[in-house]
Short mmCIF file of C-alpha atoms in Angstrom, two decimals:
data_model
loop_
_atom_site.label_atom_id
_atom_site.label_comp_id
_atom_site.label_asym_id
_atom_site.label_seq_id
_atom_site.Cartn_x
_atom_site.Cartn_y
_atom_site.Cartn_z
CA MET A 1 -5.74 2.48 -5.19
CA PRO A 2 -9.55 2.88 -5.27
CA SER A 3 -11.00 3.58 -8.72
CA ALA A 4 -13.11 6.54 -7.57
CA LEU A 5 -11.14 9.78 -7.34
CA PRO A 6 -11.86 12.41 -4.67
CA ILE A 7 -13.58 15.68 -5.49
CA ALA A 8 -11.34 18.67 -4.84
CA ASP A 9 -9.82 21.73 -6.50
CA PRO A 10 -8.83 21.59 -10.17
CA ALA A 11 -5.14 21.03 -10.76
CA PRO A 12 -3.19 23.67 -12.71
CA ALA A 13 -1.84 22.53 -16.06
CA ASP A 14 1.71 23.47 -15.09
CA GLY A 15 1.54 21.37 -11.88
CA LEU A 16 3.41 24.00 -9.85
CA LEU A 17 3.23 23.76 -6.07
CA THR A 18 3.27 26.34 -3.30
CA PRO A 19 5.50 24.54 -0.78
CA ALA A 20 4.52 24.56 2.87
CA SER A 21 7.14 25.55 5.41
CA GLY A 22 9.70 22.82 5.94
CA ALA A 23 9.32 21.48 2.41
CA GLY A 24 12.07 19.00 1.78
CA ASP A 25 12.61 18.12 5.44
CA VAL A 26 11.02 14.65 5.22
CA PRO A 27 12.03 11.57 3.22
CA PHE A 28 10.90 11.31 -0.39
CA GLY A 29 9.57 8.19 -2.10
CA VAL A 30 8.12 7.27 -5.49
CA TYR A 31 5.06 5.15 -6.19
CA VAL A 32 4.51 3.80 -9.71
CA HIS A 33 1.00 2.64 -10.56
CA VAL A 34 0.89 0.04 -13.32
CA PRO A 35 -2.84 -0.36 -14.04
CA PHE A 36 -2.86 -3.59 -16.04
CA CYS A 37 -4.34 -6.96 -15.10
CA ARG A 38 -4.95 -10.14 -17.06
CA VAL A 39 -8.42 -10.48 -15.51
CA ARG A 40 -10.40 -8.27 -13.16
CA CYS A 41 -10.91 -9.82 -9.74
CA GLY A 42 -14.50 -9.57 -8.54
CA TYR A 43 -13.63 -7.82 -5.27
CA CYS A 44 -11.20 -5.28 -6.73
CA ASP A 45 -12.03 -1.57 -6.67
CA PHE A 46 -8.57 -0.43 -7.82
CA ASN A 47 -7.84 1.53 -10.99
CA THR A 48 -7.03 -1.41 -13.26
CA TYR A 49 -7.67 -2.36 -16.88
CA THR A 50 -7.68 -5.57 -18.86
CA ALA A 51 -6.52 -5.61 -22.49
CA SER A 52 -10.07 -5.13 -23.80
CA GLU A 53 -10.55 -1.99 -21.68
CA LEU A 54 -7.50 0.00 -22.77
CA ARG A 55 -9.13 1.80 -25.72
CA GLY A 56 -6.75 4.13 -27.49
CA VAL A 57 -3.48 3.23 -25.76
CA ARG A 58 -1.08 0.30 -25.88
CA ARG A 59 0.32 -1.38 -22.81
CA ASP A 60 3.70 -1.50 -24.57
CA ASP A 61 3.86 2.31 -24.45
CA TYR A 62 3.31 2.63 -20.72
CA ALA A 63 6.94 2.60 -19.58
CA GLY A 64 7.76 5.48 -21.91
CA HIS A 65 4.84 7.51 -20.57
CA ALA A 66 5.91 6.87 -16.98
CA VAL A 67 9.49 7.92 -17.74
CA ARG A 68 8.14 11.10 -19.31
CA GLU A 69 6.11 11.92 -16.18
CA ILE A 70 9.20 11.37 -14.01
CA ALA A 71 11.21 13.88 -16.02
CA TRP A 72 8.32 16.36 -15.91
CA ALA A 73 7.92 15.82 -12.14
CA ALA A 74 11.52 16.76 -11.45
CA GLU A 75 11.10 19.95 -13.47
CA VAL A 76 7.92 20.86 -11.59
CA LEU A 77 9.52 20.35 -8.19
CA ASP A 78 12.57 22.39 -9.21
CA ARG A 79 10.41 25.25 -10.53
CA SER A 80 8.27 25.11 -7.38
CA GLY A 81 11.30 25.54 -5.15
CA VAL A 82 10.98 22.12 -3.52
CA PRO A 83 14.52 20.96 -2.63
CA ARG A 84 15.69 17.87 -4.47
CA ARG A 85 15.98 14.80 -2.29
CA PRO A 86 17.26 11.33 -3.14
CA VAL A 87 14.61 8.63 -3.16
CA SER A 88 14.42 6.45 -0.05
CA THR A 89 11.74 3.98 -1.22
CA VAL A 90 10.19 2.95 -4.53
CA PHE A 91 7.05 0.86 -4.86
CA PHE A 92 5.50 -0.48 -8.06
CA GLY A 93 1.84 -1.36 -7.45
CA GLY A 94 -1.26 -1.94 -9.48
CA GLY A 95 -2.86 -3.75 -11.08
CA THR A 96 -0.14 -6.24 -11.75
CA PRO A 97 3.13 -4.43 -12.47
CA THR A 98 4.71 -7.65 -13.73
CA MET A 99 2.22 -7.73 -16.60
CA LEU A 100 4.87 -5.46 -18.13
CA PRO A 101 8.18 -6.99 -19.18
CA ALA A 102 10.70 -6.87 -16.35
CA SER A 103 12.92 -4.75 -18.61
CA ASP A 104 10.19 -2.06 -18.72
CA LEU A 105 10.02 -1.94 -14.93
CA VAL A 106 13.81 -1.65 -14.78
CA MET A 107 13.70 1.17 -17.34
CA ILE A 108 11.28 3.14 -15.14
CA LEU A 109 13.39 2.46 -12.05
CA ARG A 110 16.50 3.63 -13.90
CA ALA A 111 14.69 6.88 -14.81
CA ILE A 112 13.88 7.46 -11.15
CA ASP A 113 17.52 6.92 -10.22
CA ASP A 114 18.80 9.12 -13.05
CA THR A 115 16.35 11.88 -12.10
CA TRP A 116 16.56 12.02 -8.31
CA GLY A 117 19.07 9.39 -7.27
CA ILE A 118 18.11 6.37 -5.20
CA LEU A 119 19.73 6.17 -1.79
CA PRO A 120 22.09 3.26 -1.11
CA GLY A 121 20.11 0.57 0.66
CA ALA A 122 16.77 2.03 -0.44
CA GLU A 123 13.81 -0.36 -0.47
CA VAL A 124 12.65 -1.06 -4.04
CA THR A 125 9.53 -3.23 -4.30
CA THR A 126 7.24 -4.50 -6.99
CA GLU A 127 3.98 -6.32 -6.53
CA ALA A 128 3.47 -9.46 -8.59
CA ASN A 129 0.99 -12.25 -9.05
CA PRO A 130 2.53 -15.70 -8.57
CA ASP A 131 1.80 -16.61 -12.19
CA SER A 132 3.23 -13.36 -13.64
CA VAL A 133 6.93 -13.99 -12.94
CA ASP A 134 9.50 -16.68 -13.62
CA ALA A 135 13.18 -17.20 -12.93
CA ALA A 136 14.27 -15.05 -15.86
CA SER A 137 12.04 -12.07 -15.02
CA LEU A 138 13.04 -12.19 -11.36
CA GLU A 139 16.71 -12.24 -12.34
CA THR A 140 16.15 -9.17 -14.55
CA LEU A 141 14.39 -7.33 -11.72
CA ARG A 142 17.14 -8.18 -9.22
CA ALA A 143 19.91 -7.16 -11.59
CA GLY A 144 18.03 -3.94 -12.37
CA GLY A 145 17.86 -2.76 -8.76
CA PHE A 146 14.74 -4.30 -7.24
CA ASN A 147 15.32 -5.88 -3.82
CA ARG A 148 11.82 -6.76 -2.61
CA MET A 149 8.87 -8.70 -4.03
CA SER A 150 5.30 -8.52 -2.77
CA PHE A 151 3.38 -11.54 -4.03
CA GLY A 152 -0.42 -11.55 -4.12
CA MET A 153 -1.05 -14.96 -2.58
CA GLN A 154 -4.45 -14.04 -1.04
CA SER A 155 -5.33 -17.64 -0.13
CA ALA A 156 -4.09 -21.22 -0.44
CA VAL A 157 -7.61 -22.66 -0.66
CA PRO A 158 -8.95 -23.23 -4.20
CA HIS A 159 -12.60 -22.41 -3.47
CA VAL A 160 -11.61 -19.16 -1.74
CA LEU A 161 -9.41 -18.17 -4.68
CA ALA A 162 -12.30 -18.97 -7.02
CA THR A 163 -14.65 -16.69 -5.06
CA LEU A 164 -12.03 -13.93 -5.29
CA ASP A 165 -11.65 -14.60 -9.06
CA ARG A 166 -7.95 -15.22 -8.53
CA THR A 167 -6.60 -17.35 -11.36
CA HIS A 168 -3.18 -18.44 -10.08
CA ASP A 169 -2.41 -21.97 -8.97
CA PRO A 170 -1.72 -21.91 -5.19
CA GLU A 171 1.06 -24.44 -5.79
CA ARG A 172 2.89 -21.70 -7.71
CA VAL A 173 3.37 -19.53 -4.60
CA PRO A 174 6.17 -21.53 -2.90
CA VAL A 175 7.92 -21.90 -6.27
CA VAL A 176 8.18 -18.15 -6.94
CA VAL A 177 8.99 -17.36 -3.31
CA ASP A 178 11.87 -19.80 -3.44
CA LEU A 179 13.12 -18.34 -6.74
CA ALA A 180 13.02 -14.84 -5.28
CA LYS A 181 14.80 -15.86 -2.07
CA GLN A 182 17.54 -17.61 -4.03
CA LEU A 183 18.24 -14.26 -5.70
CA GLY A 184 18.46 -12.49 -2.36
CA LEU A 185 15.15 -10.66 -2.72
CA ASP A 186 13.08 -9.86 0.37
CA VAL A 187 9.64 -11.46 0.06
CA SER A 188 6.26 -10.33 1.32
CA LEU A 189 3.06 -12.33 0.95
CA ASP A 190 -0.33 -10.60 0.78
CA LEU A 191 -3.29 -12.47 2.23
CA ILE A 192 -7.03 -11.70 2.30
CA TYR A 193 -9.39 -13.10 4.93
CA SER A 194 -13.16 -13.06 5.50
CA THR A 195 -13.95 -13.99 1.91
CA PRO A 196 -17.59 -15.12 1.52
CA GLY A 197 -17.72 -18.86 2.23
CA GLU A 198 -14.27 -18.97 3.87
CA SER A 199 -14.13 -20.87 7.16
CA LEU A 200 -11.73 -20.46 10.05
CA ASP A 201 -10.12 -23.76 9.03
CA ASP A 202 -9.68 -22.43 5.47
CA TRP A 203 -7.94 -19.37 6.87
CA ARG A 204 -5.67 -21.51 9.02
CA THR A 205 -4.74 -23.48 5.91
CA SER A 206 -3.72 -20.28 4.15
CA LEU A 207 -1.70 -19.04 7.11
CA ASP A 208 0.12 -22.36 7.39
CA ALA A 209 0.84 -22.38 3.65
CA ALA A 210 2.19 -18.84 3.81
CA LEU A 211 4.45 -19.62 6.76
CA ALA A 212 5.73 -22.75 5.04
CA CYS A 213 7.21 -20.39 2.41
CA GLU A 214 9.15 -18.57 5.17
CA PRO A 215 8.51 -15.05 3.83
CA ASP A 216 10.12 -12.01 5.42
CA HIS A 217 6.84 -10.15 5.72
CA VAL A 218 3.10 -10.93 5.73
CA SER A 219 0.18 -8.58 5.09
CA ALA A 220 -3.31 -9.79 6.01
CA TYR A 221 -6.29 -7.65 5.03
CA SER A 222 -9.93 -8.22 5.85
CA LEU A 223 -11.98 -8.27 2.66
CA ILE A 224 -14.09 -5.18 2.11
CA VAL A 225 -16.97 -5.67 -0.31
CA GLU A 226 -17.03 -2.46 -2.35
CA ASP A 227 -20.12 -1.10 -4.07
CA GLY A 228 -19.86 -1.29 -7.83
CA THR A 229 -17.67 -4.39 -7.92
CA ALA A 230 -18.80 -7.75 -9.26
CA MET A 231 -18.62 -9.17 -5.74
CA GLY A 232 -20.60 -6.24 -4.37
CA ARG A 233 -23.37 -6.92 -6.87
CA ALA A 234 -23.33 -10.65 -6.06
CA VAL A 235 -23.66 -9.93 -2.33
CA SER A 236 -26.49 -7.44 -2.89
CA ARG A 237 -28.36 -10.03 -4.98
CA GLY A 238 -27.92 -12.65 -2.27
CA GLU A 239 -25.72 -14.87 -4.45
CA LEU A 240 -22.85 -14.57 -1.95
CA PRO A 241 -23.09 -14.08 1.81
CA ALA A 242 -21.76 -10.82 3.21
CA PRO A 243 -18.58 -11.16 5.28
CA ASP A 244 -19.27 -11.92 8.95
CA ASP A 245 -17.70 -9.35 11.29
CA ASP A 246 -17.40 -11.78 14.21
CA LEU A 247 -15.74 -14.41 12.04
CA ALA A 248 -13.41 -11.75 10.63
CA ALA A 249 -12.36 -10.85 14.18
CA ASP A 250 -11.69 -14.51 14.94
CA MET A 251 -9.60 -14.74 11.79
CA TYR A 252 -7.55 -11.69 12.75
CA GLU A 253 -6.90 -13.08 16.23
CA LEU A 254 -5.85 -16.40 14.69
CA ALA A 255 -3.48 -14.64 12.29
CA ASP A 256 -1.90 -12.62 15.07
CA ARG A 257 -1.38 -15.73 17.21
CA VAL A 258 -0.07 -17.97 14.42
CA LEU A 259 2.23 -15.31 12.98
CA GLY A 260 3.44 -14.28 16.43
CA ASP A 261 4.25 -17.88 17.34
CA ALA A 262 6.28 -18.13 14.12
CA GLY A 263 8.39 -15.09 15.01
CA TYR A 264 6.55 -12.37 13.10
CA ARG A 265 5.87 -9.14 15.00
CA TRP A 266 3.01 -6.83 14.14
CA TYR A 267 4.12 -3.29 13.37
CA GLU A 268 0.93 -2.02 11.71
CA VAL A 269 -2.60 -3.29 12.18
CA SER A 270 -2.53 -5.45 9.03
CA ASN A 271 1.21 -6.11 8.72
CA TRP A 272 3.74 -8.42 10.38
CA ALA A 273 7.49 -8.67 9.77
CA ARG A 274 10.23 -11.06 10.78
CA GLY A 275 12.44 -8.36 12.32
CA ASP A 276 12.52 -4.59 11.92
CA GLU A 277 14.75 -4.90 8.87
CA HIS A 278 11.85 -6.50 6.97
CA VAL A 279 9.05 -3.98 7.60
CA SER A 280 7.63 -2.30 4.50
CA ARG A 281 9.49 1.00 4.61
CA HIS A 282 7.49 2.39 1.70
CA ASN A 283 4.13 1.78 3.37
CA LEU A 284 5.51 3.15 6.63
CA SER A 285 6.35 6.35 4.75
CA TYR A 286 2.63 6.82 4.03
CA TRP A 287 1.64 6.17 7.63
CA LYS A 288 4.34 8.57 8.87
CA GLY A 289 3.34 11.37 6.52
CA HIS A 290 6.43 11.47 4.31
CA ASP A 291 6.41 12.92 0.78
CA TRP A 292 5.95 10.83 -2.33
CA TRP A 293 5.33 11.36 -6.02
CA GLY A 294 2.82 8.96 -7.59
CA VAL A 295 3.50 8.10 -11.24
CA GLY A 296 0.85 6.67 -13.55
CA PRO A 297 -2.92 6.70 -14.17
CA GLY A 298 -4.90 7.35 -10.99
CA ALA A 299 -1.74 7.58 -8.87
CA HIS A 300 -1.88 9.80 -5.79
CA SER A 301 0.95 12.11 -4.70
CA SER A 302 1.67 14.13 -1.58
CA VAL A 303 4.54 16.62 -1.66
CA ALA A 304 5.29 19.74 0.40
CA GLY A 305 1.78 20.10 1.81
CA THR A 306 -0.13 19.50 -1.44
CA ARG A 307 -1.90 16.29 -2.43
CA TRP A 308 -3.13 15.41 -5.92
CA TRP A 309 -4.26 12.46 -8.01
CA ASN A 310 -3.85 11.69 -11.70
CA VAL A 311 -6.54 11.06 -14.27
CA LYS A 312 -7.63 7.45 -14.24
CA HIS A 313 -7.64 6.07 -17.77
CA PRO A 314 -4.28 5.22 -19.37
CA ALA A 315 -5.29 6.95 -22.62
CA ALA A 316 -6.17 10.21 -20.85
CA TYR A 317 -2.98 9.95 -18.83
CA ALA A 318 -0.86 9.37 -21.94
CA GLY A 319 -2.45 12.31 -23.72
CA ARG A 320 -1.46 14.66 -20.94
CA VAL A 321 2.10 13.51 -20.30
CA LEU A 322 2.88 13.54 -24.02
CA GLN A 323 1.87 17.21 -24.09
CA ASP A 324 3.88 18.02 -20.92
CA VAL A 325 0.64 18.93 -19.17
CA SER A 326 -0.07 17.91 -15.59
CA PRO A 327 -1.82 14.52 -15.52
CA ALA A 328 -3.51 15.51 -12.25
CA ALA A 329 -7.31 15.39 -12.13
CA GLY A 330 -7.58 17.28 -8.84
CA ARG A 331 -5.58 18.50 -5.86
CA GLU A 332 -5.90 19.87 -2.38
CA THR A 333 -3.73 21.81 0.03
CA LEU A 334 -3.53 20.26 3.47
CA ASP A 335 -4.39 22.65 6.31
CA ASP A 336 -3.30 22.17 9.92
CA GLU A 337 -6.56 20.48 10.92
CA THR A 338 -6.36 17.95 8.09
CA ARG A 339 -2.73 17.23 8.92
CA TYR A 340 -3.58 16.58 12.56
CA VAL A 341 -6.53 14.31 11.76
CA GLU A 342 -4.51 12.29 9.26
CA ARG A 343 -1.56 12.06 11.62
CA VAL A 344 -3.74 10.51 14.34
CA LEU A 345 -5.68 8.36 11.87
CA LEU A 346 -2.58 6.80 10.30
CA ALA A 347 0.03 6.85 13.06
CA ALA A 348 -2.30 5.26 15.62
CA ARG A 349 -2.26 2.08 13.51
CA VAL A 350 1.53 1.77 13.72
CA ARG A 351 3.22 0.29 16.76
CA GLY A 352 5.07 3.00 18.70
CA GLU A 353 4.60 5.70 16.06
CA LEU A 354 2.17 8.13 17.75
CA SER A 355 3.40 10.00 20.81
CA THR A 356 0.73 10.86 23.36
CA GLN A 357 2.29 14.36 23.42
CA GLU A 358 1.16 14.83 19.82
CA LEU A 359 -2.46 14.47 20.87
CA ARG A 360 -4.54 17.50 21.74
CA GLN A 361 -5.31 17.96 25.41
CA GLU A 362 -8.85 16.57 25.21
CA ALA A 363 -7.57 13.49 23.36
CA ARG A 364 -4.82 12.90 25.92
CA GLY A 365 -7.53 12.94 28.57
CA ARG A 366 -9.23 9.99 26.86
CA VAL A 367 -6.15 7.75 26.80
CA ALA A 368 -6.73 6.58 30.40
CA GLY A 369 -10.19 5.34 29.42
CA LEU A 370 -8.78 3.49 26.42
CA ILE A 371 -6.23 1.84 28.71
CA ALA A 372 -8.94 0.85 31.19
CA ARG A 373 -10.97 -0.75 28.39
CA GLY A 374 -7.96 -2.77 27.25
CA LEU A 375 -7.61 -1.02 23.88
CA VAL A 376 -4.27 0.74 24.49
CA ASP A 377 -1.18 -0.64 26.21
CA GLY A 378 -0.85 1.21 29.50
CA ARG A 379 2.89 0.78 29.97
CA SER A 380 3.67 2.26 26.56
CA ALA A 381 1.14 5.09 26.92
CA LEU A 382 2.47 6.21 30.31
CA GLY A 383 6.07 6.34 29.10
CA ARG A 384 9.00 6.69 31.44
CA PRO A 385 11.14 9.54 32.76
CA GLY A 386 12.66 11.39 29.83
CA ALA A 387 10.64 9.46 27.24
CA PRO A 388 7.12 10.38 26.10
CA GLY A 389 4.33 7.85 26.10
CA ARG A 390 3.50 6.05 22.86
CA LEU A 391 0.07 4.92 21.73
CA ASP A 392 0.36 1.14 21.19
CA LEU A 393 -2.86 -0.70 20.40
CA THR A 394 -3.53 -3.99 22.16
CA LEU A 395 -4.91 -6.92 20.18
CA GLN A 396 -8.42 -5.80 21.11
CA GLY A 397 -7.47 -2.25 20.20
CA ARG A 398 -6.34 -3.35 16.75
CA LEU A 399 -9.68 -5.06 16.20
CA LEU A 400 -11.37 -1.77 17.12
CA ALA A 401 -8.75 0.57 15.65
CA ASP A 402 -11.31 2.75 13.86
CA ALA A 403 -13.26 3.22 17.08
CA VAL A 404 -10.08 4.15 18.98
CA VAL A 405 -9.22 6.77 16.38
CA ARG A 406 -12.74 8.19 16.40
CA GLU A 407 -12.56 8.59 20.17
CA LEU A 408 -9.22 10.38 19.94
CA LEU A 409 -10.55 12.74 17.28
CA ASP A 410 -14.03 13.48 18.68
#
């Protein structure tokens, strides 16, 4: 969740929505943003706060504020005429959600269930740093309804972790993965590649270490050096080299080969799962354009054709929810053009998600050229009798996914 919020229309204090047609026809999820970290990583541009940056609010009070927003959210949706739907996915992100006691996370999850109901078999995930959980906290999370952990491994190489300002011991990763798996929790590992000073051999070491843990899911993201971060300033001063695009492409190809050989199938440009049952259903809900309510400071929501984002600082957020005033800093109503652009932008990244029939005529006319250039799989795009073609990116297409999307939207 980037720290800079978009500029848009002011949000009304009552938070009421004007539902688009078909409101309530898509699945509904909940995202909970827990904005606390022990230290700020140099590359991070997310809305996070260390203890010294909280100013005017206590971390211990956060769970109560989140529960209050959940109750207020249900009232707003009811008053707006948005049909109630049970929750199909829940995701706690941050920050480091497990900086809070596991009992606080369970309390928030229980409020979501009490308010909307959580569907049987729903995916319930929390992110965690490897050094922020132990056997007892994982047991509390599992007993409280969580069934999936997403661990921020990032790298197994000490000098790469040091450049990223990650403080966990890489030897801790297999320990917490094993603890989680013993409890029956699904496990995802998050990796970052193309860190300044990281070699292809370093990246292979991290991939091998991740696979040795036998996770159910792996995410691998190319590092983006954001302006305004400590790493961004170090790169601009010449203290760190900028990431090399060619090396990043080599690293992606290596990841796809190594993960594929180990039985992991890509389903989104940066995500691989060991079977369809282990894909991240919550993240897929974003890419498919489902509805979700975002709880917490800086959290984004998208419900019934309206999108909004909460104020960033935990103190400002607390002040609003305690007064039963919308915590939103801004909002926008999605028109048909925006919906189409976002549908192509997001769905094109997901294997088999975007039908060629959804594309406008001029975009469909460009698919043949993308096939000829080896960016789109021809067999999938052409379809078969009775089944529409699907836009599946090839390996080269995934490396150039942004260019493919631009061509489809131009």
